[in-house]
mmCIF file of C-alpha atoms in Angstrom:
data_model
loop_
_atom_site.group_PDB
_atom_site.id
_atom_site.type_symbol
_atom_site.label_atom_id
_atom_site.label_comp_id
_atom_site.label_asym_id
_atom_site.label_seq_id
_atom_site.Cartn_x
_atom_site.Cartn_y
_atom_site.Cartn_z
ATOM 1 C CA MET L 108 44.186 63.812 38.572
ATOM 2 C CA ASN L 109 42.584 64.933 35.438
ATOM 3 C CA ILE L 110 44.789 62.689 33.426
ATOM 4 C CA LYS L 111 43.794 59.594 35.346
ATOM 5 C CA ILE L 112 40.127 60.344 34.914
ATOM 6 C CA LYS L 113 40.633 60.860 31.234
ATOM 7 C CA ASN L 114 42.412 57.512 31.024
ATOM 8 C CA LEU L 115 39.618 55.920 32.973
ATOM 9 C CA THR L 116 36.993 57.296 30.615
ATOM 10 C CA GLU L 117 38.999 56.047 27.667
ATOM 11 C CA TYR L 118 39.243 52.628 29.259
ATOM 12 C CA SER L 119 35.561 52.645 30.036
ATOM 13 C CA ASN L 120 34.786 53.658 26.448
ATOM 14 C CA LEU L 121 37.068 50.917 25.244
ATOM 15 C CA PHE L 122 35.359 48.463 27.564
ATOM 16 C CA TRP L 123 31.914 49.435 26.214
ATOM 17 C CA TYR L 124 33.206 49.207 22.689
ATOM 18 C CA PHE L 125 34.512 45.656 23.252
ATOM 19 C CA LEU L 126 31.311 44.738 25.021
ATOM 20 C CA PHE L 127 29.358 46.017 22.040
ATOM 21 C CA LEU L 128 31.611 44.045 19.690
ATOM 22 C CA ILE L 129 31.085 40.862 21.704
ATOM 23 C CA PHE L 130 27.337 41.432 21.734
ATOM 24 C CA PHE L 131 27.341 42.115 17.997
ATOM 25 C CA PHE L 132 29.417 38.995 17.356
ATOM 26 C CA ILE L 133 26.994 36.896 19.415
ATOM 27 C CA LEU L 134 24.074 38.417 17.520
ATOM 28 C CA VAL L 135 25.655 37.664 14.141
ATOM 29 C CA VAL L 136 26.492 34.101 15.176
ATOM 30 C CA SER L 137 22.953 33.505 16.429
ATOM 31 C CA LEU L 138 21.483 34.915 13.197
ATOM 32 C CA ILE L 139 23.710 32.687 11.099
ATOM 33 C CA ASP L 140 22.819 29.721 13.273
ATOM 34 C CA SER L 141 19.088 30.413 12.981
ATOM 35 C CA ILE L 142 19.406 30.705 9.186
ATOM 36 C CA LYS L 143 21.242 27.366 9.071
ATOM 37 C CA MET L 144 18.528 25.827 11.228
ATOM 38 C CA ARG L 145 15.804 27.141 8.947
ATOM 39 C CA LEU L 146 17.603 25.721 5.922
ATOM 40 C CA LYS L 147 17.973 22.349 7.639
ATOM 41 C CA ILE L 148 14.306 22.386 8.607
ATOM 42 C CA ARG L 149 13.327 23.264 5.040
ATOM 43 C CA ASN L 150 15.447 20.399 3.688
ATOM 44 C CA ILE L 151 13.911 18.007 6.196
ATOM 45 C CA GLU L 152 10.416 19.182 5.226
ATOM 46 C CA LYS L 153 11.203 18.647 1.538
ATOM 47 C CA GLU L 154 12.527 15.163 2.234
ATOM 48 C CA VAL L 155 9.502 14.280 4.353
ATOM 49 C CA ASN L 156 7.157 15.623 1.662
ATOM 50 C CA ARG L 157 8.967 13.561 -0.967
ATOM 51 C CA LYS L 158 8.678 10.419 1.154
ATOM 52 C CA VAL L 159 5.009 11.097 1.866
ATOM 53 C CA GLU L 160 4.319 11.575 -1.856
ATOM 54 C CA LYS L 161 6.073 8.268 -2.594
ATOM 55 C CA GLU L 162 3.981 6.547 0.074
ATOM 56 C CA ILE L 163 0.785 8.078 -1.328
ATOM 57 C CA LYS L 164 1.688 6.942 -4.864
ATOM 58 C CA TRP L 165 2.475 3.461 -3.574
ATOM 59 C CA TYR L 166 -0.863 3.261 -1.761
ATOM 60 C CA GLU L 167 -2.734 4.573 -4.810
ATOM 61 C CA GLU L 168 -1.076 1.956 -7.035
ATOM 62 C CA ASN L 169 -1.855 -0.770 -4.516
ATOM 63 C CA LEU L 170 -5.425 0.458 -4.282
ATOM 64 C CA GLU L 171 -5.759 0.220 -8.066
ATOM 65 C CA ASN L 172 -4.228 -3.264 -8.034
ATOM 66 C CA TYR L 173 -6.561 -4.215 -5.215
ATOM 67 C CA LYS L 174 -9.543 -2.954 -7.216
ATOM 68 C CA LYS L 175 -8.397 -5.001 -10.226
ATOM 69 C CA GLU L 176 -8.018 -8.086 -8.018
ATOM 70 C CA MET L 177 -11.483 -7.529 -6.579
ATOM 71 C CA GLU L 178 -12.961 -7.217 -10.077
ATOM 72 C CA ARG L 179 -11.221 -10.436 -11.083
ATOM 73 C CA TYR L 180 -12.526 -12.276 -8.033
ATOM 74 C CA LYS L 181 -15.976 -10.839 -8.601
ATOM 75 C CA LYS L 182 -15.977 -12.208 -12.161
ATOM 76 C CA LEU L 183 -14.692 -15.573 -10.937
ATOM 77 C CA TYR L 184 -17.403 -15.658 -8.304
ATOM 78 C CA GLN L 185 -20.073 -14.876 -10.894
ATOM 79 C CA ASN L 186 -18.730 -17.602 -13.192
ATOM 80 C CA VAL L 187 -18.751 -20.096 -10.342
ATOM 81 C CA GLN L 188 -22.300 -19.109 -9.434
ATOM 82 C CA GLU L 189 -23.386 -19.654 -13.044
ATOM 83 C CA LYS L 190 -21.681 -23.054 -13.101
ATOM 84 C CA VAL L 191 -23.317 -24.022 -9.818
ATOM 85 C CA LEU L 192 -26.719 -23.088 -11.194
ATOM 86 C CA TYR L 193 -25.982 -25.040 -14.375
ATOM 87 C CA TYR L 194 -24.882 -28.148 -12.460
ATOM 88 C CA GLU L 195 -27.883 -27.884 -10.167
ATOM 89 C CA ARG L 196 -30.141 -27.900 -13.233
ATOM 90 C CA VAL L 197 -28.207 -30.845 -14.697
ATOM 91 C CA TYR L 198 -28.468 -32.708 -11.402
ATOM 92 C CA LYS L 199 -32.228 -32.107 -11.245
ATOM 93 C CA ARG L 200 -32.578 -33.347 -14.832
ATOM 94 C CA LEU L 201 -30.542 -36.424 -13.980
ATOM 95 C CA GLN L 202 -32.722 -37.067 -10.957
ATOM 96 C CA LEU L 203 -35.813 -36.778 -13.136
ATOM 97 C CA THR L 204 -34.397 -38.994 -15.897
ATOM 98 C CA LYS L 205 -33.116 -41.505 -13.364
ATOM 99 C CA GLU L 206 -36.670 -42.151 -12.351
ATOM 100 C CA LYS L 207 -37.621 -42.614 -15.998
ATOM 101 C CA ILE L 208 -34.732 -44.945 -16.892
ATOM 102 C CA GLU L 209 -35.818 -48.526 -17.233
ATOM 103 C CA LEU L 210 -33.740 -51.300 -15.806
ATOM 104 C CA PRO L 211 -32.251 -53.719 -18.345
ATOM 105 C CA LYS L 212 -34.371 -56.804 -18.790
ATOM 106 C CA THR L 213 -31.543 -59.139 -19.730
ATOM 107 C CA SER L 214 -27.894 -59.433 -18.844
ATOM 108 C CA LYS L 215 -27.071 -58.894 -22.526
ATOM 109 C CA GLU L 216 -28.645 -55.413 -22.376
ATOM 110 C CA LEU L 217 -26.714 -54.725 -19.187
ATOM 111 C CA ARG L 218 -23.429 -55.737 -20.880
ATOM 112 C CA GLU L 219 -24.202 -53.518 -23.869
ATOM 113 C CA ARG L 220 -24.828 -50.531 -21.610
ATOM 114 C CA PHE L 221 -21.551 -51.087 -19.769
ATOM 115 C CA GLU L 222 -19.683 -51.399 -23.085
ATOM 116 C CA LYS L 223 -21.214 -48.116 -24.248
ATOM 117 C CA LEU L 224 -19.948 -46.507 -21.042
ATOM 118 C CA GLY L 225 -16.450 -47.823 -21.778
ATOM 119 C CA TYR L 226 -16.215 -50.783 -19.413
ATOM 120 C CA LYS L 227 -14.643 -53.962 -20.767
ATOM 121 C CA PRO L 228 -16.559 -57.195 -20.322
ATOM 122 C CA ILE L 229 -15.287 -59.477 -17.570
ATOM 123 C CA ASN L 230 -16.020 -62.778 -19.393
#
């Protein structure tokens, strides 16, 4: 009977040893898997950071272009305002001089004025 018990203890020791090996194997596999996951996550983070930096650069460049466009339109608007003021002054002067212009007394004077303006005589 002693022999059987000894064999049983050896088998039980062997069983615990294999159980320990299986546990250790599972532990090693899970560690390796977690390391791989961390590396993948790090690569994904780097890629996302790279894409975000590209987006930020693109937006900064577009913002600068937008500012340049706005400056250009601002200058155009100022030029147009100056021209409007100029033409308003010219129009007022024309209105004032129109009142002062005398009508031609003869048809000959009228023809001469039209010729000066570039119109050809009809007759």
